[in-house]
mmCIF file of C-alpha atoms and ligand atoms in Angstrom:
data_model
loop_
_atom_site.group_PDB
_atom_site.id
_atom_site.type_symbol
_atom_site.label_atom_id
_atom_site.label_comp_id
_atom_site.label_asym_id
_atom_site.label_seq_id
_atom_site.Cartn_x
_atom_site.Cartn_y
_atom_site.Cartn_z
ATOM 1 C CA MET A 11 16.507 -3.974 0.281
ATOM 2 C CA TYR A 12 15.511 -5.603 3.595
ATOM 3 C CA LEU A 13 12.022 -5.740 2.017
ATOM 4 C CA GLU A 14 13.115 -8.220 -0.772
ATOM 5 C CA LYS A 15 15.180 -10.340 1.456
ATOM 6 C CA ASN A 16 12.548 -11.022 4.050
ATOM 7 C CA LEU A 17 9.996 -11.532 1.659
ATOM 8 C CA ALA A 18 12.272 -14.086 -0.251
ATOM 9 C CA LEU A 19 12.995 -15.647 3.305
ATOM 10 C CA VAL A 20 9.409 -15.976 4.210
ATOM 11 C CA LYS A 21 8.445 -17.600 0.757
ATOM 12 C CA GLU A 22 11.306 -19.819 1.358
ATOM 13 C CA ARG A 23 10.280 -21.047 4.857
ATOM 14 C CA LEU A 24 6.599 -21.221 3.295
ATOM 15 C CA ALA A 25 7.761 -23.436 0.515
ATOM 16 C CA ARG A 26 9.502 -25.810 3.117
ATOM 17 C CA ALA A 27 6.735 -26.025 5.268
ATOM 18 C CA ALA A 28 4.207 -27.030 2.411
ATOM 19 C CA ALA A 29 6.827 -29.679 1.427
ATOM 20 C CA LYS A 30 6.630 -31.424 4.279
ATOM 21 C CA LYS A 31 3.197 -32.111 3.772
ATOM 22 C CA SER A 32 3.606 -32.679 -0.372
ATOM 23 C CA ARG A 33 2.146 -29.634 -1.039
ATOM 24 C CA ARG A 34 3.078 -26.931 -3.538
ATOM 25 C CA PRO A 35 4.114 -23.714 -2.471
ATOM 26 C CA ASP A 36 1.492 -22.073 -4.578
ATOM 27 C CA GLU A 37 -1.177 -23.703 -2.689
ATOM 28 C CA VAL A 38 -0.794 -21.361 0.307
ATOM 29 C CA VAL A 39 -1.876 -17.851 -0.406
ATOM 30 C CA LEU A 40 0.514 -15.250 1.247
ATOM 31 C CA VAL A 41 -1.375 -12.301 2.863
ATOM 32 C CA GLY A 42 1.188 -9.413 4.017
ATOM 33 C CA VAL A 43 -0.319 -7.748 7.072
ATOM 34 C CA THR A 44 0.567 -3.931 6.387
ATOM 35 C CA LYS A 45 -0.863 -2.595 9.661
ATOM 36 C CA THR A 46 1.048 0.527 10.832
ATOM 37 C CA VAL A 47 3.548 0.108 7.689
ATOM 38 C CA PRO A 48 3.592 3.498 5.585
ATOM 39 C CA VAL A 49 2.261 3.557 1.916
ATOM 40 C CA GLU A 50 5.687 3.879 0.442
ATOM 41 C CA THR A 51 6.878 0.652 2.035
ATOM 42 C CA ILE A 52 3.699 -0.919 0.826
ATOM 43 C CA ALA A 53 4.031 0.266 -2.513
ATOM 44 C CA GLU A 54 7.954 -1.510 -2.617
ATOM 45 C CA ALA A 55 6.334 -4.709 -1.296
ATOM 46 C CA CYS A 56 3.773 -4.596 -3.982
ATOM 47 C CA LYS A 57 6.393 -3.934 -6.886
ATOM 48 C CA LEU A 58 7.931 -7.224 -5.277
ATOM 49 C CA GLY A 59 4.771 -9.064 -6.331
ATOM 50 C CA LEU A 60 2.917 -8.742 -2.767
ATOM 51 C CA THR A 61 -0.523 -7.994 -3.837
ATOM 52 C CA GLN A 62 -2.727 -9.449 -1.099
ATOM 53 C CA LEU A 63 -2.751 -7.265 1.831
ATOM 54 C CA GLY A 64 -4.174 -7.437 5.302
ATOM 55 C CA GLU A 65 -5.118 -4.728 7.629
ATOM 56 C CA ASN A 66 -7.261 -4.266 10.718
ATOM 57 C CA ARG A 67 -8.438 -0.450 11.085
ATOM 58 C CA VAL A 68 -10.808 0.809 8.578
ATOM 59 C CA GLN A 69 -9.509 4.550 8.897
ATOM 60 C CA GLU A 70 -6.049 3.854 8.482
ATOM 61 C CA THR A 71 -6.592 1.638 5.463
ATOM 62 C CA LEU A 72 -9.147 3.930 3.256
ATOM 63 C CA PRO A 73 -6.113 6.530 2.370
ATOM 64 C CA LYS A 74 -3.942 3.763 1.757
ATOM 65 C CA MET A 75 -5.932 2.301 -0.681
ATOM 66 C CA GLU A 76 -6.283 5.816 -2.502
ATOM 67 C CA ALA A 77 -2.438 5.906 -2.970
ATOM 68 C CA LEU A 78 -1.809 2.435 -3.798
ATOM 69 C CA PRO A 79 -2.151 0.554 -6.993
ATOM 70 C CA LYS A 80 -5.698 -0.930 -7.714
ATOM 71 C CA GLU A 81 -4.636 -4.399 -8.575
ATOM 72 C CA ILE A 82 -4.200 -4.979 -4.642
ATOM 73 C CA SER A 83 -6.704 -7.408 -2.907
ATOM 74 C CA TRP A 84 -7.462 -5.973 0.525
ATOM 75 C CA HIS A 85 -8.285 -8.619 3.400
ATOM 76 C CA PHE A 86 -10.089 -7.058 6.702
ATOM 77 C CA VAL A 87 -8.337 -9.036 9.486
ATOM 78 C CA GLY A 88 -9.521 -6.881 12.431
ATOM 79 C CA HIS A 89 -12.400 -6.650 14.903
ATOM 80 C CA LEU A 90 -15.109 -4.862 12.831
ATOM 81 C CA GLN A 91 -17.349 -2.449 14.245
ATOM 82 C CA THR A 92 -21.021 -2.537 12.840
ATOM 83 C CA ASN A 93 -20.680 1.223 12.244
ATOM 84 C CA LYS A 94 -17.622 0.872 9.908
ATOM 85 C CA VAL A 95 -19.279 -1.872 7.641
ATOM 86 C CA ARG A 96 -20.396 0.580 5.127
ATOM 87 C CA PHE A 97 -16.951 1.614 4.349
ATOM 88 C CA VAL A 98 -15.416 -1.808 4.412
ATOM 89 C CA ILE A 99 -17.874 -3.399 2.070
ATOM 90 C CA PRO A 100 -16.921 -1.783 -1.062
ATOM 91 C CA SER A 101 -13.273 -1.736 -0.661
ATOM 92 C CA PHE A 102 -12.446 -5.104 0.962
ATOM 93 C CA HIS A 103 -11.820 -8.171 -1.295
ATOM 94 C CA LEU A 104 -12.345 -10.563 1.864
ATOM 95 C CA ILE A 105 -13.474 -10.078 5.430
ATOM 96 C CA GLN A 106 -11.347 -12.669 7.258
ATOM 97 C CA SER A 107 -12.930 -11.574 10.764
ATOM 98 C CA LEU A 108 -16.388 -12.402 10.669
ATOM 99 C CA ASP A 109 -16.536 -13.006 14.352
ATOM 100 C CA ARG A 110 -19.994 -12.745 15.387
ATOM 101 C CA LEU A 111 -23.875 -12.908 14.122
ATOM 102 C CA LYS A 112 -24.694 -9.249 14.930
ATOM 103 C CA LEU A 113 -21.869 -8.467 12.353
ATOM 104 C CA ALA A 114 -23.176 -10.696 9.763
ATOM 105 C CA ARG A 115 -26.596 -9.247 10.125
ATOM 106 C CA GLU A 116 -25.121 -5.856 9.605
ATOM 107 C CA LEU A 117 -22.950 -7.111 6.581
ATOM 108 C CA GLN A 118 -26.316 -8.499 4.880
ATOM 109 C CA LYS A 119 -27.947 -5.317 5.496
ATOM 110 C CA GLU A 120 -25.315 -3.082 3.959
ATOM 111 C CA ALA A 121 -24.370 -5.330 1.154
ATOM 112 C CA GLU A 122 -28.221 -5.658 0.156
ATOM 113 C CA LYS A 123 -28.233 -1.587 0.266
ATOM 114 C CA GLN A 124 -25.193 -1.477 -1.904
ATOM 115 C CA GLU A 125 -26.256 -4.402 -3.983
ATOM 116 C CA VAL A 126 -22.737 -6.129 -3.848
ATOM 117 C CA ALA A 127 -21.926 -9.415 -2.901
ATOM 118 C CA VAL A 128 -19.710 -9.701 0.300
ATOM 119 C CA LYS A 129 -16.914 -12.616 0.809
ATOM 120 C CA ALA A 130 -15.906 -13.547 4.334
ATOM 121 C CA LEU A 131 -14.076 -15.931 6.534
ATOM 122 C CA LEU A 132 -15.890 -17.174 9.675
ATOM 123 C CA GLN A 133 -13.330 -16.481 12.883
ATOM 124 C CA VAL A 134 -12.919 -19.056 15.203
ATOM 125 C CA ASN A 135 -11.697 -18.352 18.679
ATOM 126 C CA ILE A 136 -9.637 -21.917 18.475
ATOM 127 C CA ALA A 137 -8.240 -21.837 21.998
ATOM 128 C CA SER A 138 -11.416 -20.124 23.551
ATOM 129 C CA GLU A 139 -9.414 -17.280 24.632
ATOM 130 C CA LYS A 140 -11.363 -14.399 26.671
ATOM 131 C CA SER A 141 -8.954 -11.720 24.702
ATOM 132 C CA LYS A 142 -9.887 -13.030 21.332
ATOM 133 C CA HIS A 143 -12.889 -12.685 19.253
ATOM 134 C CA GLY A 144 -14.623 -15.424 17.179
ATOM 135 C CA PHE A 145 -17.067 -18.234 17.334
ATOM 136 C CA HIS A 146 -15.956 -21.173 19.799
ATOM 137 C CA PRO A 147 -15.414 -24.318 17.638
ATOM 138 C CA ALA A 148 -18.872 -26.135 18.919
ATOM 139 C CA GLU A 149 -20.801 -22.923 17.496
ATOM 140 C CA VAL A 150 -19.327 -22.856 14.174
ATOM 141 C CA GLU A 151 -21.734 -25.133 12.265
ATOM 142 C CA GLU A 152 -24.580 -23.763 13.655
ATOM 143 C CA ALA A 153 -23.236 -20.146 12.669
ATOM 144 C CA LEU A 154 -22.443 -21.156 9.279
ATOM 145 C CA THR A 155 -26.019 -22.607 8.704
ATOM 146 C CA GLU A 156 -27.427 -19.184 10.014
ATOM 147 C CA ILE A 157 -25.223 -17.106 7.917
ATOM 148 C CA SER A 158 -25.443 -19.378 4.610
ATOM 149 C CA ALA A 159 -29.288 -18.105 4.560
ATOM 150 C CA PHE A 160 -28.031 -14.314 4.208
ATOM 151 C CA PRO A 161 -28.206 -14.202 0.229
ATOM 152 C CA ASN A 162 -25.573 -11.298 0.050
ATOM 153 C CA ILE A 163 -22.879 -13.233 1.785
ATOM 154 C CA THR A 164 -20.461 -16.003 0.886
ATOM 155 C CA VAL A 165 -18.596 -17.580 3.345
ATOM 156 C CA LEU A 166 -15.549 -19.148 2.092
ATOM 157 C CA GLY A 167 -13.766 -20.811 4.902
ATOM 158 C CA LEU A 168 -12.299 -20.280 8.441
ATOM 159 C CA MET A 169 -9.900 -18.210 9.987
ATOM 160 C CA THR A 170 -8.211 -18.354 13.354
ATOM 161 C CA MET A 171 -5.293 -16.749 15.711
ATOM 162 C CA ALA A 172 -3.744 -19.091 17.938
ATOM 163 C CA PRO A 173 -2.562 -18.227 21.506
ATOM 164 C CA TYR A 174 0.781 -16.207 21.571
ATOM 165 C CA VAL A 175 3.438 -18.621 22.866
ATOM 166 C CA PRO A 176 7.126 -18.592 22.523
ATOM 167 C CA ASP A 177 7.292 -22.175 20.850
ATOM 168 C CA ALA A 178 4.787 -22.415 18.068
ATOM 169 C CA GLU A 179 4.949 -26.491 18.744
ATOM 170 C CA GLU A 180 2.782 -25.736 21.597
ATOM 171 C CA VAL A 181 -0.082 -24.226 19.144
ATOM 172 C CA ARG A 182 -0.007 -27.412 16.844
ATOM 173 C CA PRO A 183 -2.765 -28.958 18.421
ATOM 174 C CA TYR A 184 -5.179 -26.120 18.015
ATOM 175 C CA PHE A 185 -4.052 -25.917 14.137
ATOM 176 C CA ARG A 186 -4.863 -29.644 13.771
ATOM 177 C CA GLN A 187 -8.200 -29.030 15.452
ATOM 178 C CA LEU A 188 -9.328 -26.176 13.186
ATOM 179 C CA TYR A 189 -8.136 -28.232 10.184
ATOM 180 C CA GLU A 190 -10.382 -30.831 11.372
ATOM 181 C CA LEU A 191 -13.402 -28.599 11.615
ATOM 182 C CA PHE A 192 -12.663 -27.164 8.328
ATOM 183 C CA THR A 193 -12.522 -30.521 6.495
ATOM 184 C CA ARG A 194 -15.400 -32.001 8.343
ATOM 185 C CA THR A 195 -17.973 -29.065 8.333
ATOM 186 C CA ARG A 196 -20.087 -29.197 5.354
ATOM 187 C CA VAL A 197 -22.927 -26.558 5.182
ATOM 188 C CA PRO A 198 -24.684 -26.114 1.869
ATOM 189 C CA GLY A 199 -23.916 -22.607 0.538
ATOM 190 C CA VAL A 200 -20.732 -22.612 2.281
ATOM 191 C CA TYR A 201 -17.573 -23.207 0.323
ATOM 192 C CA MET A 202 -14.757 -24.448 2.531
ATOM 193 C CA GLN A 203 -11.797 -22.991 0.426
ATOM 194 C CA TYR A 204 -9.821 -20.947 2.683
ATOM 195 C CA LEU A 205 -8.276 -22.013 5.797
ATOM 196 C CA SER A 206 -6.438 -18.873 6.966
ATOM 197 C CA MET A 207 -4.115 -19.656 10.055
ATOM 198 C CA GLY A 208 -0.473 -19.011 10.688
ATOM 199 C CA MET A 209 1.369 -15.679 11.596
ATOM 200 C CA THR A 210 5.158 -14.661 11.955
ATOM 201 C CA ASN A 211 5.503 -16.768 14.767
ATOM 202 C CA ASP A 212 3.641 -19.746 13.983
ATOM 203 C CA PHE A 213 3.290 -19.870 10.304
ATOM 204 C CA GLU A 214 5.288 -22.881 9.408
ATOM 205 C CA VAL A 215 3.516 -24.974 12.007
ATOM 206 C CA ALA A 216 0.115 -23.891 10.735
ATOM 207 C CA VAL A 217 0.729 -24.467 6.996
ATOM 208 C CA GLU A 218 2.181 -28.138 8.387
ATOM 209 C CA GLU A 219 -1.243 -28.406 9.695
ATOM 210 C CA GLY A 220 -3.336 -27.664 6.701
ATOM 211 C CA ALA A 221 -3.453 -23.818 6.439
ATOM 212 C CA ASN A 222 -3.816 -22.770 2.880
ATOM 213 C CA MET A 223 -3.699 -18.880 3.665
ATOM 214 C CA VAL A 224 -1.008 -17.108 6.025
ATOM 215 C CA ARG A 225 -1.384 -13.656 7.376
ATOM 216 C CA ILE A 226 2.253 -12.483 7.804
ATOM 217 C CA GLY A 227 3.075 -8.980 9.021
ATOM 218 C CA SER A 228 6.457 -8.441 11.072
ATOM 219 C CA ALA A 229 8.685 -11.216 9.400
ATOM 220 C CA ILE A 230 8.194 -9.335 5.943
ATOM 221 C CA PHE A 231 8.137 -5.548 7.090
ATOM 222 C CA GLY A 232 9.762 -5.816 10.559
ATOM 223 C CA GLU A 233 8.898 -5.363 14.098
ATOM 224 C CA ARG A 234 5.742 -2.958 14.950
ATOM 225 C CA LYS A 235 6.487 -0.261 17.301
ATOM 226 C CA GLU A 236 3.078 -0.746 19.018
HETATM 227 C C1 PLP B 5 -1.080 -8.395 13.005
HETATM 228 C C2 PLP B 5 -1.885 -9.331 12.609
HETATM 229 C C3 PLP B 5 -1.206 -10.323 11.814
HETATM 230 C C4 PLP B 5 0.405 -10.462 11.627
HETATM 231 O O1 PLP B 5 0.767 -10.464 12.709
HETATM 232 P P1 PLP B 5 2.541 -10.633 12.658
HETATM 233 O O2 PLP B 5 2.802 -11.373 14.186
HETATM 234 O O3 PLP B 5 3.133 -9.439 12.600
HETATM 235 O O4 PLP B 5 2.883 -11.519 11.270
HETATM 236 C C5 PLP B 5 -1.970 -11.460 11.326
HETATM 237 N N1 PLP B 5 -3.381 -11.576 11.569
HETATM 238 C C6 PLP B 5 -4.009 -10.625 12.519
HETATM 239 C C7 PLP B 5 -5.524 -10.850 12.573
HETATM 240 C C8 PLP B 5 -3.125 -9.628 12.857
HETATM 241 O O5 PLP B 5 -4.074 -8.733 13.517
#
């Protein structure tokens, strides 16, 4: 019951934020972040139409994938250790957290071995926070150029996590900056299709600043315990 209400409310807030910038609600992809959420609850959300799901731990996700409908597209949104790459490649639809060149090299090696193509977003550490992973804004173009030479990886855009602040208005300049980078960067072989920014705390501001993909956990599933 609460799920249906929460989901409807999130969609309504998303639509309102999109409308402020004259965009249709369906121009923004809603990814439900299901880390720590039990399988039964995810199955319910799936029935309500939420089929793009984000997870940040490989071990936690693989059993969920087994138990849940195949129509779900799984997004990896966590810091990915290179020794987990071989599990992630066949099962995730989009790796949103390509945050270092070493990871790109490992993804390429493993994707070549498995003879598949990998889709990814480049993670940008937009506020240059020590506690966060990702490329600094000034490194983005060079990183994309380097990664575009890897035949089995296709980069489809950028992802960021803004600093956590009580008032989301404070991070508006960061979202604006990433949108700028998103629209300005042109690297052959890189498709700037998705700008993934905005979480429970700040998704409306992110959408107003041009996000076309948001990753929302607690506003849909409730507060996480950890
Ligand atoms: C947990 C997480 C989210 C969702 O966080 P909420 O604040 O619960 O919406 C989004 N993106 C990433 C990368 C996360 O780790």
